Coordinates of C-alpha atoms in Angstrom, one line a residue:
X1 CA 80.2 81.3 45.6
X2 CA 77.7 82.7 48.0
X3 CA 78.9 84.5 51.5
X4 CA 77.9 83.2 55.1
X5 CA 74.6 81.6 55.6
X6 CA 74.1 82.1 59.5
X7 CA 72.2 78.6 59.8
X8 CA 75.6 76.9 58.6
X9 CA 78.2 75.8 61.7
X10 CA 81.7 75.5 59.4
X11 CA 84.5 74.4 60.9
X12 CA 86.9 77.5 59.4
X13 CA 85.5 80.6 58.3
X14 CA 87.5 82.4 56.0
X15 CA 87.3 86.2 55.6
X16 CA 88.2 87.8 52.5
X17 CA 86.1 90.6 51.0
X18 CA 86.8 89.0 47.0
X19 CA 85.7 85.7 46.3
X20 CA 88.7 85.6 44.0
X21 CA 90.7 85.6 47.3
X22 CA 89.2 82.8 49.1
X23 CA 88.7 80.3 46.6
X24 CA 91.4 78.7 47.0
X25 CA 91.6 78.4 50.4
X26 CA 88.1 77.1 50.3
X27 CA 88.8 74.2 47.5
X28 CA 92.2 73.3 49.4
X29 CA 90.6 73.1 52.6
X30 CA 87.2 71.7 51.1
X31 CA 89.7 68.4 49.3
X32 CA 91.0 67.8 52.5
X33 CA 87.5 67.0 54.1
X34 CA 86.8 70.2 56.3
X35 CA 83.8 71.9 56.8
X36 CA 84.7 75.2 55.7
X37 CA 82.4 78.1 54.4
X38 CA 83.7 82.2 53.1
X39 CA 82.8 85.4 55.0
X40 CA 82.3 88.9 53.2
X41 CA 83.0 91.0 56.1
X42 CA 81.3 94.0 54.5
X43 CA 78.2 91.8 54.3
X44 CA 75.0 92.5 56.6
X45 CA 73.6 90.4 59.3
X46 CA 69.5 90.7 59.2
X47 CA 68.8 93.8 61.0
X48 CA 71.9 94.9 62.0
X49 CA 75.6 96.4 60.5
X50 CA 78.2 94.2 60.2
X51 CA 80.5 97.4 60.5
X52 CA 80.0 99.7 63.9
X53 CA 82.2 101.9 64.7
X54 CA 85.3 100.5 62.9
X55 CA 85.0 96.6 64.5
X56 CA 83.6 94.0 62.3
X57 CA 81.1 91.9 64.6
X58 CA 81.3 89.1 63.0
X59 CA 80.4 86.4 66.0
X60 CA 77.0 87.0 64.8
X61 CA 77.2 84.5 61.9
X62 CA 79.5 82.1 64.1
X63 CA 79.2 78.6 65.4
X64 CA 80.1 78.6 68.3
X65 CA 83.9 76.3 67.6
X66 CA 84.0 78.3 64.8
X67 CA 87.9 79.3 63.5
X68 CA 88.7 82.5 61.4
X69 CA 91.1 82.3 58.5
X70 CA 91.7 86.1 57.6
X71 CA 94.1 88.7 56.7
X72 CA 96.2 90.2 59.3
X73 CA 94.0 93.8 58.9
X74 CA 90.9 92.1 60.0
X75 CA 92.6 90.7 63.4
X76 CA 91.7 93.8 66.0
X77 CA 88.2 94.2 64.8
X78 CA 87.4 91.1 65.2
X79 CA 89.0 90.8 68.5
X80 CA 87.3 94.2 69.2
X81 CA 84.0 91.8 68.9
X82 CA 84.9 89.0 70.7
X83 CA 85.8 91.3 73.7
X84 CA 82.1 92.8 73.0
X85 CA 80.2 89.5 73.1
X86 CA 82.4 87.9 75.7
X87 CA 83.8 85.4 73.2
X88 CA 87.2 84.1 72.7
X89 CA 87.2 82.6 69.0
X90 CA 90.5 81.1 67.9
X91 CA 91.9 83.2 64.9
X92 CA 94.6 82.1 62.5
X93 CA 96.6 84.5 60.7
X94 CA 97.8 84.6 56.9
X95 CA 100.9 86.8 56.3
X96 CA 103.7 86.5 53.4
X97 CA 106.4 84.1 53.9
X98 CA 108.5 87.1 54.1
X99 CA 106.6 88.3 56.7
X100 CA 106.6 85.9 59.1
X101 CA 109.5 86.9 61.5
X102 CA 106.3 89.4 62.7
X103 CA 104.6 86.1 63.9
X104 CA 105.3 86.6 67.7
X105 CA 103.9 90.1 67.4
X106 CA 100.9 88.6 65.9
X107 CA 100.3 85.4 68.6
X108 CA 101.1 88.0 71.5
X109 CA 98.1 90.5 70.0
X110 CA 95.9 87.0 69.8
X111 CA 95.7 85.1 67.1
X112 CA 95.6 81.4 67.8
X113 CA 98.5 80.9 65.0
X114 CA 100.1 82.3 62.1
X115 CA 100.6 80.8 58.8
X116 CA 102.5 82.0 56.0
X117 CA 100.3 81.6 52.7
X118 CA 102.8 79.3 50.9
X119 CA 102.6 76.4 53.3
X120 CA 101.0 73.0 51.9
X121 CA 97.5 72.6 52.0
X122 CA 98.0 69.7 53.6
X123 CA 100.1 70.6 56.0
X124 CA 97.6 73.7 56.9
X125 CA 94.7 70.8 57.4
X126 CA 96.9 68.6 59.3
X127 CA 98.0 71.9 61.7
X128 CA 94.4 73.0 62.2
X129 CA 92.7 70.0 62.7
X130 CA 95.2 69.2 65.3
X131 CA 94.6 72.9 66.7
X132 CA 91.2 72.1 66.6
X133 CA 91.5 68.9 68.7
X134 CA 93.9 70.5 71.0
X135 CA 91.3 73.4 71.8
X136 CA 88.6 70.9 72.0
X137 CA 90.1 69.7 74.6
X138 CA 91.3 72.6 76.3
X139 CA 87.6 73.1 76.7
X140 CA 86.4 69.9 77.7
X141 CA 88.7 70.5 80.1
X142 CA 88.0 73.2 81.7
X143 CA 84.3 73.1 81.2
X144 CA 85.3 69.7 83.5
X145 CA 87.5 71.5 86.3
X146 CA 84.7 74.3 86.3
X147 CA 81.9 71.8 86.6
X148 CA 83.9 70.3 89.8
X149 CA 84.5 73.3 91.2
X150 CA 80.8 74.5 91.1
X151 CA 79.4 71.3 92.3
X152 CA 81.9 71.7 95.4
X153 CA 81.3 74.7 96.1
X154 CA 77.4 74.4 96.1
X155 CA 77.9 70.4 98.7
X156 CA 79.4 72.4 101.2
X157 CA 77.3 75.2 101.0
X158 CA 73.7 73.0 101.4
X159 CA 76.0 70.8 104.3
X160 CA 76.5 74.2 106.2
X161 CA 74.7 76.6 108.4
X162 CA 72.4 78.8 107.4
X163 CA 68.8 79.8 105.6
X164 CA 68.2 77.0 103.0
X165 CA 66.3 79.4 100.8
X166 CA 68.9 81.8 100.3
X167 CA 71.6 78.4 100.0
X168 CA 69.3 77.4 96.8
X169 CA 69.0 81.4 95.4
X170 CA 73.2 80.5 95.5
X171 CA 73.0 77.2 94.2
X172 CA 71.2 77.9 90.8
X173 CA 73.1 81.0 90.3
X174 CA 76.3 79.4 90.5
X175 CA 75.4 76.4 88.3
X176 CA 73.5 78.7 86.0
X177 CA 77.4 80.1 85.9
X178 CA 79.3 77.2 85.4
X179 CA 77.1 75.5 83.0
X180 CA 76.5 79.0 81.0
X181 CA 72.7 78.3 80.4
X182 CA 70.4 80.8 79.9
X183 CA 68.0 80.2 82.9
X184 CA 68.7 77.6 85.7
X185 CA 65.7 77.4 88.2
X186 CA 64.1 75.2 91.4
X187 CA 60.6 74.3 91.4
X188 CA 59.2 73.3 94.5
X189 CA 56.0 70.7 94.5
X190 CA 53.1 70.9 97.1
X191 CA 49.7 68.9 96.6
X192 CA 46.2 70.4 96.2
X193 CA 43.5 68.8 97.6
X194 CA 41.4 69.3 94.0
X195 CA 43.8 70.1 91.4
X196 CA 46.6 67.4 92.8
X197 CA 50.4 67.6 92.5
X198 CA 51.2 71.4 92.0
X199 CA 54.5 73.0 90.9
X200 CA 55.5 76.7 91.2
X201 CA 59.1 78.3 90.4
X202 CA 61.1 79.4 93.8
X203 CA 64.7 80.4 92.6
X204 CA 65.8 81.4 89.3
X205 CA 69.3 82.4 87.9
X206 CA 69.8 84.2 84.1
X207 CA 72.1 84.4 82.0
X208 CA 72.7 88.5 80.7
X209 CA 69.8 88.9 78.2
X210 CA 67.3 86.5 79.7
X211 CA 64.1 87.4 81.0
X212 CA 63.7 86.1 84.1
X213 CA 60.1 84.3 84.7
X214 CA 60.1 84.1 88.9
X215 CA 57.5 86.6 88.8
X216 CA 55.4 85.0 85.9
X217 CA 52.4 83.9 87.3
X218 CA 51.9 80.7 84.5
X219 CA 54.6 79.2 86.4
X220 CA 53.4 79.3 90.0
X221 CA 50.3 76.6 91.1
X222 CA 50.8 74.8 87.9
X223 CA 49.2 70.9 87.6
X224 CA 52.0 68.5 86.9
X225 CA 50.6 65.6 85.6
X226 CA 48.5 67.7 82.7
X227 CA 51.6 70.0 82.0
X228 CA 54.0 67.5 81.9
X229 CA 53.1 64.2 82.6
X230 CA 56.4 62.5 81.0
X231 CA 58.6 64.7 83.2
X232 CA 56.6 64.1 86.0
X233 CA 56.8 60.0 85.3
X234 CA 60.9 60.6 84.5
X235 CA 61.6 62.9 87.7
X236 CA 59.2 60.9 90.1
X237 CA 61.1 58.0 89.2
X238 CA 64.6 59.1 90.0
X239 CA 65.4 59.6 86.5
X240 CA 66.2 62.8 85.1
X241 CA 64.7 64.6 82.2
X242 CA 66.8 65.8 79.5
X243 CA 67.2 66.2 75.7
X244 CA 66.4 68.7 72.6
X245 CA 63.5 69.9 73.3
X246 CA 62.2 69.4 69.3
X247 CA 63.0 65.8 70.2
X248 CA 60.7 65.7 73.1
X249 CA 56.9 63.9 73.3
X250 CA 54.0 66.2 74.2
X251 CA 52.9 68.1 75.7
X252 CA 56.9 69.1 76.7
X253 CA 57.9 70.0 73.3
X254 CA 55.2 72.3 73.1
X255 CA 55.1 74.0 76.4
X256 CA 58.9 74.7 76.6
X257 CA 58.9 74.9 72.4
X258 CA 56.5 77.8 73.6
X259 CA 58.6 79.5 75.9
X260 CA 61.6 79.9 73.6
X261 CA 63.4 76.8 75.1
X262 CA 65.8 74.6 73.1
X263 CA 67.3 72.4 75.2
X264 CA 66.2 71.7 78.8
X265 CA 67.9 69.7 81.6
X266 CA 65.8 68.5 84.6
X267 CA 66.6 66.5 87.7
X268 CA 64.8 65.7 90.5
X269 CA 64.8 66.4 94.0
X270 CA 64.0 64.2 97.2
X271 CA 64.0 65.1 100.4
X272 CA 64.0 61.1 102.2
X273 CA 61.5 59.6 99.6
X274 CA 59.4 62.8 99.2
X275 CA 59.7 64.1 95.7
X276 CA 60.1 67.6 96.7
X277 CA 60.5 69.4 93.3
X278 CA 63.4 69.8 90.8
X279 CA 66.4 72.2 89.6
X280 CA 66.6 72.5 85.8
X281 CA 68.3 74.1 83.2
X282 CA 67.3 75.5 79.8
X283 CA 69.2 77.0 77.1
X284 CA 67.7 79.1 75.0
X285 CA 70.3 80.1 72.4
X286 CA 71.7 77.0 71.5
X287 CA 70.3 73.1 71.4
X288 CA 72.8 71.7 73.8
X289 CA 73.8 68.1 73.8
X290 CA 74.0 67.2 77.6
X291 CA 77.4 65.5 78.3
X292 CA 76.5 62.6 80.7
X293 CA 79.2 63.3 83.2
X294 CA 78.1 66.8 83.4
X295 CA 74.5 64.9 84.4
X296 CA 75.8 62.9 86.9
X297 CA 77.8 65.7 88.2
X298 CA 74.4 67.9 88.7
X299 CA 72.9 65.0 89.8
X300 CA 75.1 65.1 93.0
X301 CA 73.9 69.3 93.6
X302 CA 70.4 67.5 93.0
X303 CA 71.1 65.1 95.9
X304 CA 73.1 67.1 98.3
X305 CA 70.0 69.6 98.3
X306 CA 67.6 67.2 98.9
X307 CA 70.1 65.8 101.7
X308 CA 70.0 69.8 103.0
X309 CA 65.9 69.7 102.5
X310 CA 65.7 67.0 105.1
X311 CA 68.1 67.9 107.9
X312 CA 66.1 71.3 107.6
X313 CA 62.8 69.6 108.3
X314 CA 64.5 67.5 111.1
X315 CA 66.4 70.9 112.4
X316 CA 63.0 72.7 112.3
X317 CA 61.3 70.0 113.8
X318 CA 63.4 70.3 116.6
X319 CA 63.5 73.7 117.1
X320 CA 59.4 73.6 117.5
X321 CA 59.9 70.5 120.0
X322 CA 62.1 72.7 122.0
X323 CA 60.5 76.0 122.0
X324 CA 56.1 74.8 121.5
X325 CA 53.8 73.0 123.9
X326 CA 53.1 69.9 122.5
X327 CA 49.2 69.9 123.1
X328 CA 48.5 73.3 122.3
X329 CA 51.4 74.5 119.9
X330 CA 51.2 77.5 122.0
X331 CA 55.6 78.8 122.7
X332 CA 56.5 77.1 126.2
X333 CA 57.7 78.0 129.4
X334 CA 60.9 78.3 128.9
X335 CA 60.9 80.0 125.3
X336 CA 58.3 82.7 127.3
X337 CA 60.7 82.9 129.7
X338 CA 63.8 83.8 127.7
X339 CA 61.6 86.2 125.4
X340 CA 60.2 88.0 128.1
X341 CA 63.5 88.7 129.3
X342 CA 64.4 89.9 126.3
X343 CA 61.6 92.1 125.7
X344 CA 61.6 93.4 129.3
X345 CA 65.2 94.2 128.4
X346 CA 64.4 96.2 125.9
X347 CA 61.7 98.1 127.5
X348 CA 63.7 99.0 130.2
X349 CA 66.3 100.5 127.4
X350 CA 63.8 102.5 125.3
X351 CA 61.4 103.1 127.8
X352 CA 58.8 101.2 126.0
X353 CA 54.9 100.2 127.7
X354 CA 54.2 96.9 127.9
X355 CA 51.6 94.5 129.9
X356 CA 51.5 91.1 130.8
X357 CA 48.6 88.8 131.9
X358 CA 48.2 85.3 133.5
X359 CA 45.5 83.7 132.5
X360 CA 43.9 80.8 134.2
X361 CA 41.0 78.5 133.1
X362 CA 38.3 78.4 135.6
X363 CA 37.3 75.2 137.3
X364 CA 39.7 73.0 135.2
X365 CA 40.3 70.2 137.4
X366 CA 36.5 70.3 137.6
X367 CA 36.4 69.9 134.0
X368 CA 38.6 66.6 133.9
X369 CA 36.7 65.0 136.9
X370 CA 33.1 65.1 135.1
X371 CA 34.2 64.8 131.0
X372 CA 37.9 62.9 131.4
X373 CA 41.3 64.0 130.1
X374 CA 40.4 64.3 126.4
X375 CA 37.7 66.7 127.5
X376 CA 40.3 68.8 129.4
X377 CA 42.9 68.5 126.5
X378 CA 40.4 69.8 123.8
X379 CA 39.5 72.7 125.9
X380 CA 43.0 73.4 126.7
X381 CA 43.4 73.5 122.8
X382 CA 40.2 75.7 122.1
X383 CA 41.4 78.2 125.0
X384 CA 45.0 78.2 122.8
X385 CA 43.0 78.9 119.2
X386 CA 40.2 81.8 120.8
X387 CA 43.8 83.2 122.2
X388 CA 45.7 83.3 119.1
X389 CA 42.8 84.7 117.2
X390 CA 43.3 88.2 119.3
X391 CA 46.9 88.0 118.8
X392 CA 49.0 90.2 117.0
X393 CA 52.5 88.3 115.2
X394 CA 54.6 90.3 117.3
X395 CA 52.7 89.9 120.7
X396 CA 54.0 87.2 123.0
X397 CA 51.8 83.9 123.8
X398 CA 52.1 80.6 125.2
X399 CA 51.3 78.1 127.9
X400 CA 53.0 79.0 130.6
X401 CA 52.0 75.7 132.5
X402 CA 49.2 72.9 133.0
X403 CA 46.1 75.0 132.4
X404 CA 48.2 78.6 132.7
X405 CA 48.7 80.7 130.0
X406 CA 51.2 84.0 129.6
X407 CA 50.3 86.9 127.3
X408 CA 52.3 89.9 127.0
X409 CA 51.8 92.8 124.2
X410 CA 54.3 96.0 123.4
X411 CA 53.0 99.6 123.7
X412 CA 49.7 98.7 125.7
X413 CA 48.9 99.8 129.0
X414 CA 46.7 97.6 131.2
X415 CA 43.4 99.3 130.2
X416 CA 44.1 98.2 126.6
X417 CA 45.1 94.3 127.8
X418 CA 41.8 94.5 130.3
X419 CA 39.3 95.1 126.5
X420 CA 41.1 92.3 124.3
X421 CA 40.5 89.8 128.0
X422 CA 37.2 91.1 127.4
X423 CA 36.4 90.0 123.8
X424 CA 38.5 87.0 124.4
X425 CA 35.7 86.0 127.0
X426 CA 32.9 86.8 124.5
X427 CA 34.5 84.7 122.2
X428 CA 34.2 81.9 124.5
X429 CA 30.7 82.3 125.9
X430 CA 29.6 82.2 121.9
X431 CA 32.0 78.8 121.1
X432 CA 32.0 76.4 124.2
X433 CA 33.6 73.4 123.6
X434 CA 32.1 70.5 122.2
X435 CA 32.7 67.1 123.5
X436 CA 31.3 64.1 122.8
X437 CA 27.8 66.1 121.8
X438 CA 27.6 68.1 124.9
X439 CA 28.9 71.6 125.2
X440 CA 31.8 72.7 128.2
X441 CA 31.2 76.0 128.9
X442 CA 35.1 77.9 129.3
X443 CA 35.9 80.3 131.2
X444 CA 38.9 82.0 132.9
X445 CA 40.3 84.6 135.3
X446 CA 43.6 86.6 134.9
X447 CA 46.2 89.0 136.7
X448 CA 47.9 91.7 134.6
X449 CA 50.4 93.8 135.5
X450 CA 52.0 96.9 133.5
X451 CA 55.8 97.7 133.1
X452 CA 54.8 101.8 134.1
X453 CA 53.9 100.3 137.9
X454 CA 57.6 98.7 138.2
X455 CA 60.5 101.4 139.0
X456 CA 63.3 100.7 136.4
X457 CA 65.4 98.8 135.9
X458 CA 62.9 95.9 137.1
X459 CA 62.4 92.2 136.2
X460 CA 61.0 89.8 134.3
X461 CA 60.2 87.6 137.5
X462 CA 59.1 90.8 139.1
X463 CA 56.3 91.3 136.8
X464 CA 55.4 87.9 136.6
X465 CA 55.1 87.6 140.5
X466 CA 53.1 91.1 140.2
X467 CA 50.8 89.3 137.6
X468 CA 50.5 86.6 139.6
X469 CA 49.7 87.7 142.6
X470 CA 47.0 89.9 141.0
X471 CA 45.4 86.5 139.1
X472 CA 45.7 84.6 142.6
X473 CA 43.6 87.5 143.9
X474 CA 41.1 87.1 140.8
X475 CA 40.5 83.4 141.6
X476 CA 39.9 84.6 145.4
X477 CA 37.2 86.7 144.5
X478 CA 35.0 84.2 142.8
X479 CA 37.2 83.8 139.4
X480 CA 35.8 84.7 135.8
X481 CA 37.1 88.0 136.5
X482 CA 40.5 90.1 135.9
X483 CA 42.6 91.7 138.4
X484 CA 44.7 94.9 137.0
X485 CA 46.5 97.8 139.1
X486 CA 45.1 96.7 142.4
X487 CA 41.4 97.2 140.9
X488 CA 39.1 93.6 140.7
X489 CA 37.3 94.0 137.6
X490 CA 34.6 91.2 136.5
X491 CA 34.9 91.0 133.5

């Protein structure tokens, strides 16, 4: 009789360290139709001791619904390795009949049961596989409430407030939990112009021991339909895409074969009838068998986010409609309006240097009289772009009203805002518009006044009105010019 194979997955294990003692167990048990195989546990595991520090480990050579048949000496080290590998496999206890008033003792230490060694072997099958059912189902169970309680969690989290990338980081970490995968992930799709529908990794969530890939650069930009084109046919369709992954057609099996992947769970995600990407799961421990209500019961986390996708599109829509120009894209009025308070707020706290300008494009009624409307919008628009091109991310911009615009930049002092109104106006005497084949030469005049002329505390509508009276001065004087601490400056 040979010990342990670690490919076989018995349904009892029995540890004795003589054949001569297991035999019989193994015959009886074997008669009665169970799967049932005989540990040494001095024996070796490859590469590693079976005996450290006093604990057998023997959850290296177990299935995972395993059952131990031993000798009350071996119960604490093997308990002692459960509690290292975060396992809880059922033990069973064999103690003399004369023993067996000790049998609470033994339960309450953990064994899943205690036998005394004279008992029938039939009786011994009947009690296990009955314990074996019961603990099935135990599982089942709880693997079920656990499932439920994940999924809930993760609906109201995507229904509720807040930054949907860090809801997803949440979402796949606690799925990854519940379903105890190795890796569960989100891939987000985006098309390419050349290369077509792309796919790169955007969340990720490991089990202890994994190596996460986020950071791996073969899984950002990658071409769907070449990787994977019967994923991409499965998840485009609605449908998700699942199953062993030795089972699966190429090129699949051999690009998750590749990464150490035995099992793989994928389900898309649709934002309205976008296909948007796809949370997945792979196991790369053990070929799990994916339950189909545990599918369906992803498949609702699936939904919910793409549900959470689209109301973050519409919110962000909305947001842009409320605080952009709609012909420029340039911040409006009123968002100008609330951030200049804000930042003049703060100026006047820390005693920062700031300077605004009002800008205003020359002649622009002129401009709509002799090309039209569309002439005057497409100007508006290439004044907006030449603009933004001198803009720092943290300066403020936008159109502060019909062909007005409001620009306002931290730690500058009017000098400084006078040279980037100069380049601006280079920029535009080398790019006039084009319209309809002729060429609209732009230009503009503006008024700028510095927070260091206002006595503190002062006003966002006081240096507005200072910067405006200073550009109505500008346009006096013949326009295409700036007006800055009182001093007219063509510019």
């Amino acid at each position: 009789m040979e010990p342990l194979n670690s490919a076989l997955a018995p349904t009892l294990l029995i540890v004795a360290s003589q054949p001569s003692l297991a035999t019989p167990w193994l015959a009886g048990f074997q008669a009665q139709g169970l799967q049932v195989a005989w540990v040494d546990p001095a024996c070796m595991a490859p590469g590693q001791t079976l005996q450290e520090s006093g604990a057998v480990d023997l959850l290296a050579l177990l299935h995972p619904e395993a059952w131990l048949l031993l000798e009350e000496e071996w119960l604490t080290p093997v308990l002692q390795s459960d509690q290292r590998r975060g396992r809880q496999t059922p033990v069973l206890v064999l103690i003399p009949p004369s023993e067996l008033d000790r049998a609470p003792e033994l339960l309450q230490a953990g064994a899943a049961d205690v036998w005394s060694r004279e008992l029938p072997m039939p009786l011994l099958a009947r009690r296990l596989e009955v314990q074996i059912q019961l603990r099935r189902h135990q599982r089942a169970l709880a693997k079920q409430l656990r499932y439920e309680a994940a999924v809930a969690e993760c609906a109201r989290m995507l229904v509720g407030r807040g930054g949907l990338d860090h809801h997803l980081q949440r979402v796949v970490e606690i799925l990854q939990a519940a379903s105890a995968v190795s890796r569960a992930y989100v891939f987000r799709n985006h098309q390419d112009s050349e290369k077509g529908l792309l796919v790169s990794q955007v969340h990720e969530a490991c089990a202890a021991g994994i190596d996460p890939q986020i950071h791996n650069p073969e899984l950002q930009d990658q071409p769907f339909a070449s990787d994977a084109p019967n994923a991409l046919a499965r998840l485009s369709a609605g449908e998700p895409f699942v199953g062993l992954v030795h089972d699966l057609p190429e090129p699949e099996r051999t690009l998750l074969g590749s990464q150490g992947i035995l099992s793989v769970l994928i389900l898309p995600i649709f934002s309205g009838r976008e296909f948007w990407g796809f949370i997945g799961f792979d196991d790369c421990v053990q070929a799990s068998h994916w339950h189909p209500d545990e599918i369906a019961l992803l498949r609702i986390v699936a939904e919910t986010a793409g549900l959470a996708i689209e109301r973050q599109k519409a919110e962000d829509e909305l947001y842009r409609m409320a605080v952009r120009d709609s012909l420029t894209g340039l911040h409006n009025r009123r968002h100008l309006n609330q951030q200049l308070t804000n930042l003049v707020s703060q100026a006047c706290r820390e005693q920062l240097q700031f300077s605004l300008a009002l800008l205003d494009i020359d002649w622009f009624k002129r401009i709509n009289d002799a090309y039209g409307h569309p002439a005057g919008d497409q100007v508006l628009c290439h004044f907006a772009r030449a603009l933004e091109r001198g803009c720092r991310s943290y300066d403020l911009l936008g159109r502060y009203g019909g062909e007005e615009f409001l620009l306002a930049i931290l730690h500058a002092d009017a000098s400084q805002l006078v040279q980037r109104l100069q380049q601006l106006r280079s920029g535009l005497q080398q790019s006039p518009v084009r319209f309809q084949g002729r060429a609209i030469p732009v230009t503009f005049s503006a008024g700028i006044a510095g927070s260091a002329e206002l006595q503190h505390p002062f006003s966002a509508d006081a240096l507005i009105a200072l910067a405006d009276s200073r550009l109505y001065v500008a346009k006096q004087q013949g326009r295409d010019r700036i007006a800055a601490e009182a001093v007219i400056a063509p510019i």
